[in-house]
Amino acid sequence: MNEQHQAVARGRVLVVDDERSIRRLVAQYLEKEGYTVLEADNGEEGLAVLRRGSADVALVDVMLPGLDGFELVREARRFTDIPIILLTARGEEANRVAGLEIGADDYVVKPFSAAEVVARVRAHLRRRQGGSAQEEVVRLGEVELHLPARRCLVKGEEVDLTRREFDLLAALSERPGRALTRSQLLEAGWGTTFVTEKTVDVHLASLRRKLGGALRVTAIRGVGYRLDA
């Protein structure tokens, strides 16, 4: 593993891949764009870097020796919400969805363009930095959404929402009474429309259970969902 402790310019990117040639290729493109690159050649080392809070975004190969990419994501989501982009040679939709549903933010299939990976990193960091600048509390009846702290309160009691559930509720709360398409909700919750739309249904079903009767999220057949004001 190689950690470069240079001044952080645009962000710190962790690249976890057991193929040194791929790590170096991606690192060269990222460094050229002003990013600080950290490298790990296995899942355990990658997880250790994430535990130290050393990275702002992670690129993780699925087929790692020992702790594979999926397990790394599962473990990482216990303590960090930084964007995680999976790298893999397996392009089947089932694998893409599995990775995204356990907490990954994006999925790039090998062979990939290094320039494409840099663009994905840039987009996720921009989205994350933009969200951190919010300073709002949204109140909807008995529900309060504290956007900077990412907290949801119902009648003053905190409700434990996953990151996806919170993002979906925040998106719906921006336009109460108006229907949002599943594509719009995918963009809000995942930053991409590449995920199967069924994923939205699964997460919103869980969200509605957690909110109980405090808010009514109505499914609009053939369209998406609406938060009833």
Coordinates of C-alpha atoms in Angstrom, one line a residue:
M1 CA 0.0 0.0 0.0
N2 CA 1.2 3.5 -0.8
E3 CA -0.2 6.6 1.0
Q4 CA 0.9 9.9 -0.4
H5 CA 0.8 12.6 2.3
Q6 CA 0.9 15.6 0.0
A7 CA -1.3 18.7 0.3
V8 CA -4.9 17.9 -0.5
A9 CA -5.9 19.9 -3.6
R10 CA -9.1 18.6 -5.0
G11 CA -9.7 15.5 -2.8
R12 CA -8.1 12.3 -1.6
V13 CA -9.0 9.2 -3.6
L14 CA -8.3 5.7 -2.4
V15 CA -7.7 3.1 -5.2
V16 CA -8.1 -0.5 -4.0
D17 CA -7.1 -3.1 -6.7
D18 CA -4.7 -6.0 -6.6
E19 CA -3.5 -5.3 -10.1
R20 CA -0.7 -2.7 -9.8
S21 CA -1.0 -1.7 -13.5
I22 CA -4.6 -0.7 -13.0
R23 CA -3.9 1.2 -9.8
R24 CA -1.0 3.1 -11.4
L25 CA -3.0 4.0 -14.6
V26 CA -6.0 5.4 -12.6
A27 CA -3.6 7.1 -10.1
Q28 CA -1.7 8.9 -12.9
Y29 CA -4.9 10.3 -14.4
L30 CA -6.2 11.4 -10.9
E31 CA -2.9 13.0 -9.9
K32 CA -2.8 14.8 -13.2
E33 CA -6.2 16.4 -12.3
G34 CA -4.9 17.5 -8.9
Y35 CA -6.2 14.6 -6.7
T36 CA -4.1 13.0 -3.9
V37 CA -4.1 9.2 -4.5
L38 CA -3.9 6.5 -1.8
E39 CA -3.3 2.9 -2.9
A40 CA -4.1 -0.5 -1.4
D41 CA -3.7 -3.9 -3.1
N42 CA -6.2 -5.8 -0.9
G43 CA -9.5 -5.3 0.9
E44 CA -8.0 -5.3 4.4
E45 CA -5.6 -2.6 3.7
G46 CA -8.2 -0.6 1.9
L47 CA -10.6 -0.9 4.9
A48 CA -7.8 0.3 7.2
V49 CA -7.3 3.5 5.1
L50 CA -11.0 4.1 5.3
R51 CA -11.1 3.6 9.1
R52 CA -8.5 6.3 9.5
G53 CA -10.6 8.7 7.5
S54 CA -7.9 9.2 5.0
A55 CA -10.0 9.3 1.9
D56 CA -12.8 11.4 0.5
V57 CA -13.8 8.9 -2.2
A58 CA -12.9 5.2 -2.9
L59 CA -12.5 3.2 -6.1
V60 CA -12.8 -0.5 -5.1
D61 CA -12.2 -3.6 -7.3
V62 CA -14.8 -6.3 -6.6
M63 CA -12.5 -9.2 -7.2
L64 CA -10.0 -8.6 -4.4
P65 CA -8.0 -11.3 -2.6
G66 CA -9.2 -12.0 0.9
L67 CA -11.8 -9.4 1.7
D68 CA -13.6 -8.8 -1.6
G69 CA -15.0 -5.5 -2.8
F70 CA -18.6 -6.3 -1.7
E71 CA -17.5 -7.2 1.8
L72 CA -15.3 -4.1 2.0
V73 CA -18.3 -1.9 1.2
R74 CA -20.5 -3.7 3.8
E75 CA -17.9 -3.1 6.5
A76 CA -17.1 0.5 5.4
R77 CA -20.8 1.5 5.6
R78 CA -20.7 0.8 9.3
F79 CA -18.5 3.9 9.9
T80 CA -18.3 6.0 6.7
D81 CA -20.6 7.5 4.1
I82 CA -17.9 8.6 1.6
P83 CA -18.7 7.8 -2.1
I84 CA -17.5 4.3 -3.1
I85 CA -17.2 3.4 -6.7
L86 CA -16.9 -0.3 -7.6
L87 CA -14.5 -1.5 -10.3
T88 CA -15.2 -4.9 -11.8
A89 CA -14.9 -7.1 -14.9
R90 CA -18.3 -8.5 -14.2
G91 CA -20.9 -6.5 -16.1
E92 CA -24.1 -8.4 -15.4
E93 CA -26.9 -6.2 -14.1
A94 CA -27.5 -8.5 -11.0
N95 CA -23.9 -7.8 -9.8
R96 CA -24.3 -4.1 -10.4
V97 CA -27.5 -3.9 -8.4
A98 CA -26.0 -6.0 -5.6
G99 CA -23.1 -3.7 -5.2
L100 CA -25.3 -0.6 -5.2
E101 CA -27.8 -2.0 -2.8
I102 CA -25.2 -2.8 -0.2
G103 CA -24.0 0.8 -0.2
A104 CA -21.8 1.5 -3.2
D105 CA -22.5 4.7 -5.0
D106 CA -21.5 3.8 -8.5
Y107 CA -20.2 1.0 -10.7
V108 CA -17.6 1.0 -13.5
V109 CA -17.1 -2.1 -15.6
K110 CA -13.7 -3.2 -16.8
P111 CA -12.2 -2.5 -19.3
F112 CA -12.9 1.1 -18.5
S113 CA -11.5 4.5 -19.7
A114 CA -9.4 6.1 -17.0
A115 CA -10.8 9.4 -18.1
E116 CA -14.3 8.1 -17.4
V117 CA -13.3 7.0 -13.9
V118 CA -11.9 10.5 -13.2
A119 CA -15.2 12.0 -14.4
R120 CA -17.1 9.8 -12.0
V121 CA -14.8 10.7 -9.1
R122 CA -15.2 14.4 -9.9
A123 CA -19.0 14.1 -10.1
H124 CA -19.4 12.3 -6.8
L125 CA -17.1 14.7 -4.9
R126 CA -18.9 17.7 -6.4
R127 CA -22.2 16.3 -5.3
R128 CA -21.0 15.5 -1.8
Q129 CA -19.4 18.9 -1.3
G130 CA -22.5 20.6 -2.6
G131 CA -24.6 18.7 -0.1
S132 CA -22.4 19.6 2.8
A133 CA -23.0 23.3 2.2
Q134 CA -26.7 23.1 3.0
E135 CA -27.9 24.7 6.2
E136 CA -31.6 23.9 6.4
V137 CA -34.1 22.2 8.6
V138 CA -37.2 21.0 6.7
R139 CA -40.4 20.7 8.7
L140 CA -43.3 18.6 7.3
G141 CA -46.0 18.1 9.9
E142 CA -44.5 16.0 12.7
V143 CA -41.3 15.3 10.7
E144 CA -38.1 17.4 10.8
L145 CA -35.2 16.8 8.4
H146 CA -32.0 18.3 9.6
L147 CA -30.1 18.4 6.3
P148 CA -26.5 19.2 7.4
A149 CA -26.6 16.6 10.2
R150 CA -28.6 14.2 8.1
R151 CA -31.0 13.5 11.0
C152 CA -34.7 12.7 10.8
L153 CA -37.0 13.4 13.8
V154 CA -40.6 12.3 14.1
K155 CA -42.4 14.0 17.0
G156 CA -39.0 14.9 18.4
E157 CA -37.7 11.3 18.4
E158 CA -34.9 10.4 16.0
V159 CA -35.6 7.8 13.3
D160 CA -32.7 5.9 12.0
L161 CA -32.7 6.2 8.2
T162 CA -30.1 4.8 5.9
R163 CA -28.3 7.2 3.6
R164 CA -30.5 6.2 0.7
E165 CA -33.7 6.6 2.6
F166 CA -32.7 10.0 3.9
D167 CA -31.7 11.3 0.4
L168 CA -35.0 10.0 -1.1
L169 CA -37.0 11.7 1.7
A170 CA -35.1 14.9 1.2
A171 CA -35.8 14.9 -2.5
L172 CA -39.5 14.3 -2.0
S173 CA -39.6 17.0 0.7
E174 CA -38.3 19.6 -1.7
R175 CA -41.5 19.2 -3.8
P176 CA -44.4 18.1 -1.5
G177 CA -47.6 17.4 -3.5
R178 CA -45.7 16.8 -6.7
A179 CA -44.9 13.5 -8.2
L180 CA -41.2 12.6 -8.8
T181 CA -40.3 9.9 -11.4
R182 CA -38.3 6.9 -10.4
S183 CA -35.5 8.3 -12.6
Q184 CA -35.5 11.6 -10.6
L185 CA -35.4 9.6 -7.3
L186 CA -32.5 7.5 -8.6
E187 CA -30.6 10.6 -9.4
A188 CA -31.3 12.0 -5.9
G189 CA -30.5 8.8 -4.0
W190 CA -27.7 7.3 -6.1
G191 CA -26.4 10.1 -8.3
T192 CA -27.1 7.9 -11.4
T193 CA -30.1 6.4 -13.3
F194 CA -28.1 3.2 -14.0
V195 CA -29.6 1.4 -11.1
T196 CA -32.8 -0.7 -11.6
E197 CA -35.9 1.3 -10.8
K198 CA -37.1 -1.5 -8.5
T199 CA -34.4 -0.4 -6.1
V200 CA -36.3 2.8 -5.5
D201 CA -39.4 0.8 -4.6
V202 CA -37.5 -1.3 -2.1
H203 CA -36.0 1.7 -0.3
L204 CA -39.2 3.7 -0.2
A205 CA -41.1 0.7 1.2
S206 CA -38.6 0.6 4.1
L207 CA -38.8 4.4 4.5
R208 CA -42.6 4.3 4.7
R209 CA -42.4 1.6 7.4
K210 CA -40.0 3.7 9.5
L211 CA -42.1 6.9 9.2
G212 CA -45.3 5.1 10.2
G213 CA -48.2 7.5 9.7
A214 CA -46.2 10.7 10.2
L215 CA -45.9 11.3 6.4
R216 CA -47.8 9.8 3.5
V217 CA -45.7 8.8 0.5
T218 CA -48.0 7.8 -2.3
A219 CA -46.9 5.5 -5.2
I220 CA -48.1 6.9 -8.6
R221 CA -48.5 4.0 -11.0
G222 CA -46.2 4.1 -14.0
V223 CA -44.6 7.3 -12.7
G224 CA -43.0 7.3 -9.3
Y225 CA -43.9 8.7 -5.9
R226 CA -45.4 11.8 -4.3
L227 CA -45.1 13.2 -0.8
D228 CA -48.5 14.3 0.2
A229 CA -48.4 17.7 1.9

